[in-house]
Amino acid sequence: MIGKILRVNLSDRTTKVEEIDEVAFKNFLLGRGIGDYILYNEVKPEIDPFAPENKVVVALGPFAGTAIPGGARVAMVSKSPLTGSITSTNAGGHFGMELALAGYHVIVIEGESKEPLALFVRNEGAVFLDASELWGKSTSESDELLRNMTDSRCRTLVIGPAGEFRSRIAGVFADGHRAAGRGGVGGVLGKKGLKGIAALGKTHIVPENKDVKESISKVYECLRKSEGVKRFRNFGTTGNVRTINNAGSFPTRNCRDSYMDGFESINGTEVNRQYLFRVGSCAQCPVSCNRVCKVEYEGKTYIVSGPEYETLWAFGGATGVSDLRYVILAHHLANEYGFDGISLGATVACVMDLFEDGILRNLPFESPFGDGEAMLKLIHLAGRNEGIGSLIKEGSYRLAEFYGHPEYSMSVKKQEFPAYDPRGIKGMGIGYATSTRGACHLRGFNTSQEVYSATDPAYRLKYSDEKMDFLITNQNMRAVEDSLGICAFVGGYYGLDLFSEIIYNLWGIFVPSEELYKCGERVWNLETLYNRKAGFGRKDDTLPNRIFELPASTGPSRGEAYDRNEFERLLSVYYRKRGWDEEGNILPSTLERLGLQ
Amino acid sequence: MACSFGRFGYFSAFDSAIRIVRGAMFFEYFPQVCTQCVDAFCARACPTGAFQRKGNIVDYNKLRCILCRQCLLACPWGFIYPDIDLQYMIKCDLCGGDPECVRVCFNDAIEYVEVADVSNTKYRGNVARAKGERK
Ligand code: SF4
């Protein structure tokens, strides 16, 4: 028996507890997998994401609440208001562990409430609280207030003001600062009137089999020896700025270029040298990649969480700001207002780009690219939903479309690019295009094959078919890890055999490792199936024109654009290898193989 | 987690002999764990002798415990807790010299050192931290 489902109906304020079906677990695991499964069965693909019929599934992996490293991620699945596709996003922090120890692995949030509510989950059950006091408060304040209202030992999951005014790029925050940003799930929760969830867990999780200890020791052994973990502890993800710039794949100034002059000033070593205050970690994780920085601004000292590589890019590279202080502050503001850092940074960059080309006028700046103050001002406007901020909060595609130039938005399926430029890493292009939730580096990370472990530096620029094999394997493996609630940074140290062993030792359910891999494939295909029903097809699996037409002008990828014919060819190869037809629809034989009819 | 698992074979954040208390500041945490006093207050307070000084540690004998919780009140640090079902007390016994928590701590934040004078070491640690040296 594995965990329980808590169904929460906000319309009539009722809760219901259900068992998790073992067959569903064997097919889809937990986390992202079970979330997709519930959404697929219960939410029609054609509805409006802000309709009360939409649901948000908060799901943990089977390893939450134990000592298994990196296993406490919280996945959230919903129909995304940003893309209109299915979206799944996950956050770290300690919330996952508390919720698992409170006895629930999945919370399904349904309905809609007129008054702001919060949910308090304990072993004794869940209760609704009036959250009007929290409404309008920033994420860290909400976290604190919610803990004061319930129990100081609680851990929370909250949305910020951005979620409340239904921003399409609003995230959900664990512990007040660990973001599950992408896809705008925060906006869905805001529409539903759920400000936050507090969890306090007191039960134990008793493993079925004592051998779990040996399995855990194996992982610990690997992690302790690994150089990668050491680097993560020292730099978090921030060390990537140098690597990716040297590979000419750092999308700079809204993808006008793929290399940033002066990236050294926002690199990880600078973060460590000037601002690092301490490091932090998620529950049950020894890696501790989280940075905590101390910055001074206008006479005040702020101790803030962050930055990560992605936000160094979003508020540094994308906007051309090379003053690290502004980047860290922007990350902090994005967290406090409750935005997804990547999307917010990219949208601000889009505004600057439109301004630079004279499409957008009447903004109080000279030349916004590279202007830290201008960036902070735009973020404040977005966070207060004022002026142009009310467009920024809709994401870059809708903003650029409003001004009649959607080609200025660097997005796929309306979700903004993360920090890897497909012009410099060709495999990432197909990864972005085929991702089930819009452009995303966590749905196919070819960088590891083409940059980290490549011996030939020109390999990343080749359009070769074997990159598609890697991409598909990587996408499936990511789906497995997400469905097990394992962090992407730790998942690589396990391997499928060890996953299967731990699941057996912990829960007494045997899922062979080939079957686990198939679960990943099944999750991916289920998401695609959902998107196809929602009207997505080959026409949406594409990249913005700028990537095809504008070659990079400086750096190691100088002169490189993405060849359109090669792109179409690779996409067809990808579809074929997936067992889909030319239009990207899943063939009946593939559905049958995966048991998805 | 490692603590409760090593001790009882299940995962629990409450049945752990080492607890983390949140500070008022962002990202300020204080781990709390038994200091194994030489002249232990719990041992003095215990009417049945469940707590006894044995070698380097103050040992807790579950079988003798009558759950009067005098130890809980006696401990000046507040480092003894009842377990969640209120069946016995939980206190660090250093896992017999090879603590589980040290084994899983990657950042070497927990070390196993034998110190003669707890308060003095703590004091020195605080001074070092106040000077800005990170431990
Ligand atoms: S690797 Fe970093 S993000 Fe992942 S679980 Fe550990 S601390 Fe959290």
XYZ file of C-alpha atoms and ligand atoms in Angstrom:
740
model
C 0.000 0.000 0.000
C 1.462 3.243 -1.007
C 0.255 6.573 0.306
C -3.131 8.247 0.176
C -4.882 10.811 -1.982
C -6.500 13.819 -0.344
C -9.238 15.358 -2.439
C -9.998 18.932 -1.561
C -13.040 20.639 -2.969
C -12.839 24.378 -2.535
C -16.372 25.085 -3.762
C -18.140 23.271 -0.953
C -15.130 23.002 1.369
C -15.126 19.263 1.701
C -12.252 16.840 1.810
C -12.140 13.185 0.957
C -9.440 10.568 1.369
C -8.799 7.875 -1.223
C -6.299 5.087 -1.618
C -3.744 5.139 -4.395
C -4.492 2.395 -6.827
C -1.559 -0.025 -7.102
C -2.109 -0.577 -10.822
C -1.919 3.163 -11.425
C 1.264 3.261 -9.387
C 2.848 0.489 -11.404
C 1.976 2.260 -14.633
C 2.607 5.876 -13.777
C 4.443 5.856 -10.439
C 3.658 8.893 -8.286
C 4.653 12.554 -8.655
C 4.308 13.894 -12.160
C 3.078 10.524 -13.446
C 0.075 10.152 -11.168
C -0.668 13.862 -11.603
C -0.837 13.419 -15.366
C -2.973 10.347 -14.934
C -5.486 12.105 -12.698
C -5.597 15.186 -14.904
C -5.992 13.138 -18.058
C -8.928 11.261 -16.595
C -10.662 14.125 -14.881
C -9.981 17.379 -16.710
C -11.164 17.801 -20.263
C -8.368 19.012 -22.574
C -10.455 21.760 -24.149
C -11.494 23.669 -21.019
C -10.235 27.100 -20.057
C -7.356 26.709 -17.582
C -8.931 29.315 -15.312
C -12.293 27.528 -15.254
C -13.338 25.981 -11.934
C -13.252 22.546 -13.590
C -9.494 22.705 -13.909
C -7.646 20.907 -11.139
C -4.247 21.143 -9.563
C -2.649 17.902 -8.464
C 0.070 18.248 -5.855
C 1.952 14.973 -5.782
C 4.993 13.605 -4.006
C 7.214 10.795 -5.052
C 7.334 7.477 -3.227
C 10.607 8.438 -1.503
C 9.355 11.540 0.280
C 9.558 11.447 4.051
C 12.452 9.011 4.212
C 16.227 9.423 4.215
C 16.588 8.823 0.496
C 18.685 11.651 -0.948
C 16.897 14.210 -3.106
C 13.553 12.446 -2.875
C 11.390 15.186 -1.398
C 10.392 17.155 -4.484
C 6.751 18.223 -4.787
C 5.278 17.993 -8.274
C 2.293 20.065 -9.362
C 0.274 19.166 -12.416
C -2.449 21.227 -14.034
C -3.664 22.557 -17.332
C -1.415 25.531 -17.875
C -2.865 29.028 -18.380
C 0.352 30.042 -20.124
C 0.522 27.353 -22.772
C -2.879 25.691 -22.702
C -1.108 22.346 -22.558
C -0.656 20.044 -19.620
C 2.064 21.308 -17.328
C 3.977 19.729 -14.515
C 6.413 21.603 -12.399
C 8.191 20.783 -9.178
C 9.740 22.430 -6.163
C 12.203 21.375 -3.501
C 12.184 22.549 0.080
C 10.844 20.749 3.116
C 7.146 20.741 2.315
C 7.308 17.363 0.601
C 8.745 15.638 3.614
C 6.163 17.100 5.980
C 3.280 16.176 3.716
C 4.493 12.613 3.360
C 4.857 12.301 7.129
C 1.345 13.697 7.491
C 0.275 10.607 5.593
C -0.650 11.985 2.182
C 1.218 11.604 -1.068
C -1.229 13.328 -3.387
C -3.545 16.319 -2.950
C -6.096 16.984 -5.674
C -7.394 20.550 -5.557
C -10.770 21.023 -7.203
C -13.449 23.683 -7.480
C -13.152 27.332 -6.697
C -13.754 29.472 -3.660
C -14.918 33.067 -3.595
C -13.111 33.830 -0.339
C -9.390 33.272 0.053
C -8.652 29.994 1.792
C -5.669 28.127 3.127
C -5.411 24.450 3.890
C -3.824 22.885 6.953
C -2.936 19.228 6.521
C -2.116 17.048 9.503
C -2.276 13.393 10.342
C -5.711 13.970 11.830
C -6.995 15.295 8.514
C -7.199 18.554 6.643
C -8.945 21.755 7.699
C -9.706 24.950 5.828
C -8.576 28.270 7.202
C -9.637 31.762 6.316
C -6.762 33.349 4.430
C -8.021 36.890 3.952
C -5.225 38.077 6.242
C -2.646 36.545 3.923
C -4.119 37.851 0.709
C -1.822 40.340 -0.966
C 1.180 39.331 1.098
C 4.489 38.323 -0.445
C 5.565 34.696 -0.460
C 7.940 34.897 2.492
C 5.442 36.869 4.571
C 2.693 34.424 3.680
C 4.921 31.546 4.683
C 5.546 33.113 8.049
C 1.959 34.189 8.684
C 0.638 30.806 7.706
C 3.010 29.142 10.137
C 1.961 31.542 12.844
C -1.686 30.740 12.175
C -1.125 26.991 12.333
C 2.036 25.633 13.904
C 5.521 27.035 13.743
C 6.891 23.627 12.827
C 4.774 23.494 9.680
C 6.159 23.693 6.209
C 4.190 25.548 3.602
C 3.389 25.856 -0.055
C 2.158 29.357 -0.971
C 1.494 31.662 -3.881
C 2.445 35.320 -4.033
C 0.537 38.376 -5.252
C 1.261 37.320 -8.842
C -0.786 34.180 -8.345
C -3.584 36.175 -6.755
C -4.062 38.423 -9.764
C -3.907 35.365 -12.006
C -0.657 35.996 -13.708
C 0.028 33.390 -16.360
C 3.630 33.180 -15.254
C 3.035 32.850 -11.505
C 4.700 30.072 -9.578
C 4.027 28.176 -6.372
C 6.568 28.440 -3.584
C 7.616 25.859 -1.046
C 8.955 27.253 2.238
C 8.311 30.702 0.786
C 11.286 30.641 -1.546
C 11.668 27.321 -3.377
C 9.867 27.854 -6.646
C 7.813 25.565 -8.807
C 7.590 28.222 -11.411
C 6.919 27.111 -14.903
C 3.553 26.991 -16.548
C 1.653 29.378 -14.310
C 0.225 26.926 -11.783
C 0.299 29.760 -9.229
C -2.265 31.624 -11.297
C -4.581 28.620 -11.308
C -4.367 28.368 -7.518
C -4.974 32.117 -7.266
C -8.124 31.798 -9.352
C -9.259 28.947 -7.150
C -8.728 31.159 -4.108
C -6.234 28.887 -2.391
C -3.454 30.972 -0.918
C -1.430 28.186 0.578
C -1.124 24.778 2.151
C 0.591 24.117 5.465
C 1.624 20.591 6.368
C 2.760 19.087 9.640
C 3.668 15.430 9.727
C 3.976 13.224 12.749
C 3.710 9.652 11.508
C 6.557 7.411 10.582
C 7.183 5.767 7.280
C 8.123 2.187 8.020
C 10.065 0.464 5.251
C 8.843 -2.976 4.225
C 12.302 -4.341 4.151
C 15.352 -3.517 6.237
C 17.647 -3.802 3.202
C 16.668 -0.291 2.246
C 19.571 0.760 4.426
C 22.092 -0.865 2.114
C 20.472 0.744 -0.919
C 20.647 4.163 0.681
C 24.272 3.627 1.653
C 25.057 2.852 -1.977
C 23.661 6.202 -3.080
C 25.467 8.007 -0.301
C 28.709 6.336 -1.313
C 28.261 7.505 -4.913
C 27.357 11.031 -3.883
C 30.268 11.310 -1.516
C 32.773 10.284 -4.152
C 31.364 12.402 -6.923
C 33.156 15.509 -8.106
C 29.898 16.844 -9.505
C 28.297 16.944 -6.075
C 31.250 18.838 -4.703
C 30.898 21.382 -7.471
C 27.185 21.671 -6.784
C 27.841 22.342 -3.150
C 30.413 24.993 -3.935
C 28.639 26.752 -6.766
C 25.102 25.432 -6.958
C 24.051 25.752 -10.546
C 25.740 29.109 -10.929
C 29.026 27.703 -12.258
C 27.181 26.946 -15.462
C 27.393 30.567 -16.635
C 30.997 30.097 -17.698
C 30.507 26.670 -19.250
C 27.547 27.685 -21.342
C 29.086 30.962 -22.461
C 32.182 29.122 -23.534
C 29.938 26.867 -25.543
C 28.350 29.907 -27.189
C 24.860 29.019 -26.009
C 23.956 31.756 -23.573
C 20.928 33.515 -25.081
C 21.787 37.140 -24.563
C 19.580 40.210 -24.855
C 16.391 38.368 -25.766
C 18.264 35.928 -28.017
C 19.841 38.636 -30.138
C 23.092 36.878 -29.436
C 24.335 33.671 -27.912
C 27.329 34.911 -25.974
C 27.501 37.552 -23.279
C 30.463 39.880 -23.150
C 31.450 40.293 -19.550
C 29.665 37.187 -18.313
C 32.477 36.868 -15.756
C 30.809 39.474 -13.585
C 27.710 37.311 -13.084
C 29.480 33.985 -12.865
C 29.326 31.634 -9.900
C 32.756 32.572 -8.607
C 31.600 36.178 -8.323
C 28.457 35.137 -6.486
C 30.586 33.215 -4.029
C 33.188 35.911 -3.648
C 30.915 38.870 -3.121
C 27.521 37.828 -1.886
C 27.348 34.261 -0.639
C 26.081 34.155 2.911
C 25.542 30.447 3.393
C 24.289 27.429 1.523
C 20.983 25.716 2.062
C 19.414 22.460 1.125
C 16.118 20.719 0.550
C 14.862 18.118 2.985
C 16.674 14.805 2.910
C 19.289 16.047 0.455
C 23.010 16.166 1.191
C 23.892 18.132 -1.937
C 22.819 21.566 -0.702
C 22.906 23.454 -3.960
C 20.755 26.305 -2.683
C 22.543 29.651 -2.368
C 21.669 32.236 0.246
C 23.073 35.663 -0.491
C 23.412 38.899 1.390
C 23.035 42.077 -0.622
C 22.809 45.711 0.230
C 20.524 47.991 -1.672
C 19.481 51.528 -0.870
C 20.869 51.288 2.627
C 19.084 48.079 3.529
C 20.543 44.617 3.891
C 18.656 41.745 2.379
C 19.315 38.089 3.056
C 17.815 36.330 0.105
C 17.610 32.930 -1.431
C 19.223 32.505 -4.828
C 20.417 33.099 -7.459
C 20.453 29.993 -9.636
C 21.936 29.618 -13.079
C 18.544 30.131 -14.676
C 17.898 33.395 -12.893
C 21.446 34.618 -13.470
C 20.595 34.205 -17.095
C 17.047 35.556 -16.965
C 17.921 38.728 -15.078
C 21.509 38.934 -16.278
C 22.042 37.557 -19.751
C 18.573 37.959 -21.202
C 18.308 41.549 -20.089
C 21.999 42.327 -20.587
C 22.433 43.432 -16.957
C 25.934 42.636 -15.786
C 25.721 44.061 -12.264
C 25.310 41.038 -10.042
C 23.612 42.977 -7.283
C 20.638 43.784 -9.495
C 20.437 40.211 -10.663
C 20.231 38.870 -7.126
C 17.679 41.508 -6.154
C 15.594 40.761 -9.219
C 15.599 37.080 -8.319
C 14.508 38.005 -4.825
C 11.698 40.251 -6.091
C 10.490 37.594 -8.499
C 10.291 35.170 -5.574
C 8.575 37.647 -3.309
C 5.942 38.594 -5.875
C 5.544 34.942 -6.731
C 6.646 34.882 -10.363
C 8.486 32.246 -12.296
C 11.978 33.731 -12.572
C 12.711 32.404 -16.039
C 9.503 33.624 -17.622
C 9.565 36.962 -15.840
C 13.172 37.664 -16.854
C 12.495 36.657 -20.433
C 9.369 38.818 -20.584
C 11.219 41.822 -19.196
C 13.872 41.192 -21.847
C 11.133 41.112 -24.463
C 9.869 44.510 -23.277
C 13.388 45.899 -23.539
C 13.750 44.454 -27.005
C 10.481 45.986 -28.213
C 11.577 49.274 -26.747
C 14.983 49.076 -28.406
C 13.352 48.605 -31.791
C 10.987 51.502 -31.244
C 7.804 49.434 -31.178
C 7.130 50.231 -27.578
C 7.406 53.838 -26.512
C 6.621 55.935 -23.465
C 8.775 54.079 -21.014
C 10.945 56.144 -18.705
C 14.288 54.704 -19.833
C 16.977 55.609 -22.306
C 18.272 52.287 -23.384
C 16.884 49.570 -21.173
C 19.172 46.669 -22.159
C 21.743 46.417 -19.429
C 20.006 48.877 -17.112
C 19.536 47.248 -13.717
C 17.291 49.982 -12.318
C 14.996 49.727 -15.324
C 14.733 45.986 -14.804
C 13.802 46.328 -11.138
C 11.234 48.967 -12.044
C 9.617 46.713 -14.612
C 9.507 43.861 -12.103
C 7.863 46.102 -9.527
C 5.275 47.139 -12.109
C 4.580 43.506 -12.905
C 4.357 42.633 -9.218
C 1.827 45.392 -8.616
C -0.031 44.687 -11.821
C 0.230 48.323 -12.874
C 0.840 49.929 -16.238
C 2.847 47.745 -18.538
C 3.129 45.309 -15.650
C -0.378 44.096 -16.390
C 0.935 42.910 -19.753
C 4.206 41.532 -18.420
C 2.306 39.287 -16.072
C 0.655 37.646 -19.096
C 3.978 36.353 -20.389
C 6.066 37.470 -23.332
C 3.992 35.966 -26.116
C 0.781 37.712 -25.164
C 2.678 40.922 -24.545
C 4.419 40.909 -27.913
C 1.199 39.893 -29.623
C -0.569 42.851 -28.032
C 1.934 45.142 -29.736
C 1.509 43.269 -32.989
C 4.903 41.571 -33.022
C 4.651 38.061 -31.585
C 7.994 37.178 -33.198
C 9.716 39.137 -30.429
C 8.700 36.533 -27.905
C 11.348 33.843 -27.494
C 9.008 31.049 -26.611
C 7.687 27.679 -27.647
C 3.981 27.049 -27.101
C 4.037 30.511 -25.477
C 6.375 29.401 -22.702
C 9.635 31.333 -22.591
C 13.021 29.822 -23.338
C 15.267 28.842 -20.486
C 18.986 29.584 -20.544
C 20.323 27.403 -23.343
C 20.444 28.683 -26.881
C 19.445 26.106 -29.512
C 21.672 27.854 -32.049
C 24.656 26.700 -30.037
C 23.323 23.315 -28.900
C 21.293 21.864 -31.717
C 19.747 19.019 -29.755
C 18.155 21.462 -27.313
C 16.163 22.929 -30.220
C 14.236 19.730 -30.770
C 13.989 19.314 -27.005
C 12.295 22.714 -26.666
C 10.046 22.154 -29.640
C 8.781 18.754 -28.544
C 8.541 19.485 -24.833
C 5.077 18.782 -23.514
C 4.942 21.963 -21.475
C 6.587 24.491 -23.793
C 10.263 25.422 -23.999
C 12.022 23.755 -21.131
C 15.482 22.486 -20.253
C 14.138 19.848 -17.906
C 12.296 18.085 -20.706
C 15.274 16.904 -22.660
C 18.674 18.129 -21.601
C 20.965 17.533 -24.551
C 23.506 19.924 -23.090
C 24.931 17.110 -21.007
C 25.694 15.053 -24.106
C 26.735 17.879 -26.381
C 28.668 20.100 -24.005
C 29.509 18.473 -20.661
C 30.657 15.113 -21.912
C 31.517 15.887 -25.535
C 35.145 15.532 -26.569
C 34.697 17.393 -29.833
C 33.711 21.037 -29.245
C 32.071 21.234 -32.671
C 29.804 18.287 -31.917
C 27.143 20.551 -30.451
C 26.682 22.249 -33.841
C 25.993 19.052 -35.778
C 22.513 17.998 -36.829
C 22.998 14.313 -36.201
C 20.346 11.665 -35.742
C 21.893 10.053 -32.701
C 21.166 13.209 -30.748
C 17.506 12.268 -31.051
C 18.162 8.924 -29.344
C 19.806 10.707 -26.485
C 16.976 13.229 -26.335
C 14.281 10.579 -26.163
C 16.113 8.604 -23.472
C 16.706 11.756 -21.514
C 13.081 12.861 -21.762
C 11.913 9.471 -20.563
C 14.409 9.364 -17.726
C 13.398 12.818 -16.596
C 9.800 11.630 -16.561
C 10.825 8.685 -14.356
C 12.732 10.924 -11.959
C 9.921 13.472 -11.773
C 7.443 10.705 -11.150
C 9.611 9.386 -8.334
C 9.977 12.881 -6.889
C 13.750 12.685 -7.222
C 15.664 15.882 -7.869
C 17.203 16.216 -11.328
C 20.599 16.891 -9.811
C 20.612 13.718 -7.762
C 18.661 11.359 -10.015
C 21.675 10.658 -12.213
C 23.471 8.905 -9.360
C 20.842 6.233 -8.937
C 20.150 4.411 -12.164
C 17.005 2.417 -12.856
C 18.114 -0.712 -11.019
C 18.644 1.121 -7.809
C 15.290 2.905 -8.154
C 13.545 -0.381 -8.564
C 15.420 -1.884 -5.612
C 14.550 1.016 -3.330
C 10.878 0.988 -4.312
C 10.748 -2.706 -3.486
C 12.549 -2.365 -0.184
C 10.552 0.641 0.875
C 7.044 -0.197 -0.241
C 7.185 -3.891 -1.079
C 6.046 -3.282 -4.646
C 8.232 -4.745 -7.332
C 8.589 -2.702 -10.512
C 11.364 -4.093 -12.714
C 13.792 -1.549 -14.113
C 12.702 -2.005 -17.755
C 9.163 -1.419 -16.598
C 10.277 1.778 -14.838
C 11.749 3.111 -18.039
C 8.527 2.251 -19.804
C 6.662 4.244 -17.144
C 8.692 7.276 -18.203
C 7.806 6.695 -21.819
C 4.181 6.217 -20.880
C 4.105 9.485 -18.945
C 5.594 11.335 -21.901
C 3.127 9.835 -24.343
C 0.189 10.487 -22.055
C 1.137 14.152 -21.842
C 1.483 14.345 -25.601
C -1.844 12.619 -26.047
C -3.468 15.189 -23.795
C -1.881 18.026 -25.750
C -2.979 16.569 -29.075
C -6.535 16.464 -27.749
C -6.157 20.079 -26.683
C -5.339 20.961 -30.287
C -1.531 20.936 -30.375
C 0.273 19.375 -33.317
C 3.367 19.566 -35.468
C 2.709 23.240 -36.179
C 3.293 23.988 -32.493
C 6.460 21.922 -32.230
C 8.629 24.697 -33.570
C 11.034 27.445 -32.566
C 10.707 31.235 -32.851
C 11.797 32.737 -36.149
C 14.724 34.566 -34.660
C 16.482 31.271 -33.954
C 16.194 30.318 -37.621
C 16.928 33.696 -39.115
C 19.276 35.639 -36.900
C 22.786 34.168 -36.656
C 24.752 34.774 -33.484
C 27.163 37.640 -33.981
C 29.813 36.994 -31.344
C 31.293 34.188 -29.312
C 32.047 30.574 -30.095
C 28.841 30.133 -32.093
C 29.412 33.121 -34.344
C 27.474 32.906 -37.592
C 25.312 30.036 -36.410
C 21.564 30.025 -36.901
C 19.306 26.994 -36.782
C 18.804 25.559 -40.244
C 15.071 25.289 -40.899
C 15.283 22.280 -43.212
C 17.518 20.424 -40.818
C 15.093 21.258 -38.046
C 12.157 19.757 -39.918
C 14.219 16.706 -40.797
C 15.318 16.130 -37.201
C 11.756 16.616 -36.004
C 10.583 13.888 -38.372
C 13.364 11.611 -37.158
C 12.275 12.293 -33.595
C 8.636 11.499 -34.367
C 9.610 8.284 -36.099
C 11.796 7.144 -33.225
C 8.995 7.890 -30.791
C 6.588 5.804 -32.825
C 4.471 8.770 -33.923
C 3.328 9.720 -37.422
C 4.599 12.643 -39.511
C 2.111 15.015 -37.940
C 3.245 14.084 -34.458
C 0.192 12.035 -33.586
C 0.830 8.883 -31.613
C 0.387 5.748 -33.707
C -2.121 3.173 -32.408
C 0.629 0.549 -32.263
C 2.640 2.718 -29.871
C -0.386 3.337 -27.699
C -1.003 -0.378 -27.583
C 2.596 -1.142 -26.648
C 2.329 1.258 -23.724
C -1.146 0.156 -22.734
C -2.632 3.613 -23.227
C -5.634 2.891 -25.459
C 15.715 11.035 9.425
C 18.912 9.044 9.601
C 18.646 9.197 13.352
C 15.185 7.703 13.672
C 15.969 5.158 10.999
C 19.182 4.022 12.652
C 17.452 3.825 16.016
C 14.034 2.442 15.276
C 14.107 1.375 11.646
C 11.545 3.860 10.417
C 11.664 7.384 9.076
C 10.315 10.107 11.279
C 11.219 13.698 11.888
C 9.758 13.662 15.380
C 11.309 10.532 16.839
C 14.770 11.843 16.341
C 17.258 12.576 19.078
C 18.589 15.513 17.138
C 16.185 18.305 16.404
C 16.492 21.436 14.425
C 14.971 24.624 15.761
C 14.311 27.472 13.424
C 15.823 30.819 14.240
C 14.104 34.117 13.765
C 16.244 35.018 10.785
C 15.940 33.658 7.310
C 17.957 30.459 7.061
C 18.954 30.375 10.684
C 18.782 26.943 12.216
C 19.931 25.543 15.535
C 20.483 21.844 15.859
C 19.807 20.561 19.340
C 21.319 17.405 20.674
C 22.278 15.917 24.047
C 25.638 17.066 25.369
C 26.198 13.957 27.535
C 26.875 15.902 30.754
C 29.360 14.402 33.200
C 27.157 15.055 36.186
C 23.924 14.583 34.373
C 20.783 16.267 35.640
C 18.596 13.615 34.086
C 20.485 10.886 35.898
C 20.113 12.752 39.166
C 16.433 13.331 38.623
C 15.541 9.835 37.499
C 13.879 7.927 40.348
C 14.451 4.478 38.839
C 17.956 4.917 37.462
C 16.947 4.619 33.828
C 19.462 7.326 33.032
C 22.958 6.425 34.070
C 26.375 7.656 33.220
C 28.227 4.840 31.463
C 31.687 5.576 30.109
C 31.468 8.525 27.820
C 27.729 8.724 27.509
C 24.642 9.047 29.587
C 22.784 5.861 28.869
C 19.020 5.482 28.807
C 17.458 2.185 29.710
C 13.980 1.956 28.278
C 12.978 -0.996 30.456
C 13.491 0.885 33.667
C 11.683 3.985 32.550
C 8.365 4.606 34.276
C 7.530 7.663 32.168
C 7.488 10.128 35.031
C 9.237 12.629 32.728
C 11.319 14.092 35.503
C 14.281 13.989 33.119
C 12.466 16.163 30.638
C 12.023 18.813 33.298
C 15.484 18.368 34.746
C 17.482 18.785 31.569
C 18.642 22.399 31.517
C 19.080 22.348 27.738
C 15.746 20.718 26.955
C 17.396 17.984 24.949
C 15.268 15.047 26.056
C 11.962 14.398 24.334
C 9.171 11.894 24.692
C 8.512 9.867 21.564
C 5.444 10.536 19.547
C 3.305 7.803 21.084
C 4.497 8.841 24.545
C 5.882 5.396 25.302
C 9.459 6.262 26.184
C 11.996 9.067 26.071
C 14.365 9.838 23.253
C 17.876 10.969 23.864
C 21.056 10.867 21.848
C 23.362 7.998 22.816
C 25.918 8.737 20.080
C 24.917 5.444 18.432
C 27.692 3.695 20.324
C 30.439 5.935 18.996
C 29.597 5.912 15.278
C 26.652 8.267 14.963
C 24.355 7.859 11.965
C 23.914 11.599 11.646
C 27.629 12.122 11.185
C 27.726 9.428 8.568
C 25.118 11.096 6.395
C 26.243 14.676 6.899
C 28.079 15.706 3.779
C 29.009 19.191 4.697
C 30.836 18.010 7.809
C 28.531 20.248 9.768
C 28.254 17.475 12.341
C 31.509 16.094 13.647
C 32.081 13.552 16.337
C 34.506 15.127 18.754
C 34.972 14.444 22.407
C 35.114 17.579 24.422
C 35.678 17.916 28.101
C 34.006 21.209 28.624
C 30.834 21.742 26.647
C 30.030 25.260 27.683
C 33.516 26.494 26.988
C 33.571 24.903 23.527
C 30.205 26.364 22.711
C 31.339 29.717 23.889
C 34.437 29.583 21.731
C 32.350 28.466 18.797
C 30.036 31.421 19.239
C 32.934 33.833 19.402
C 34.378 32.361 16.243
C 31.040 32.702 14.505
C 30.608 36.265 15.699
C 33.977 37.064 14.207
C 32.570 35.927 10.920
C 34.454 32.685 10.547
C 32.136 30.084 9.176
C 32.372 26.832 10.955
S 20.231 18.886 -5.296
Fe 19.670 20.946 -4.641
S 17.575 21.259 -5.481
Fe 18.026 19.066 -5.567
S 17.113 18.248 -3.702
Fe 19.301 18.684 -3.274
S 19.355 20.760 -2.427
Fe 17.351 20.464 -3.391
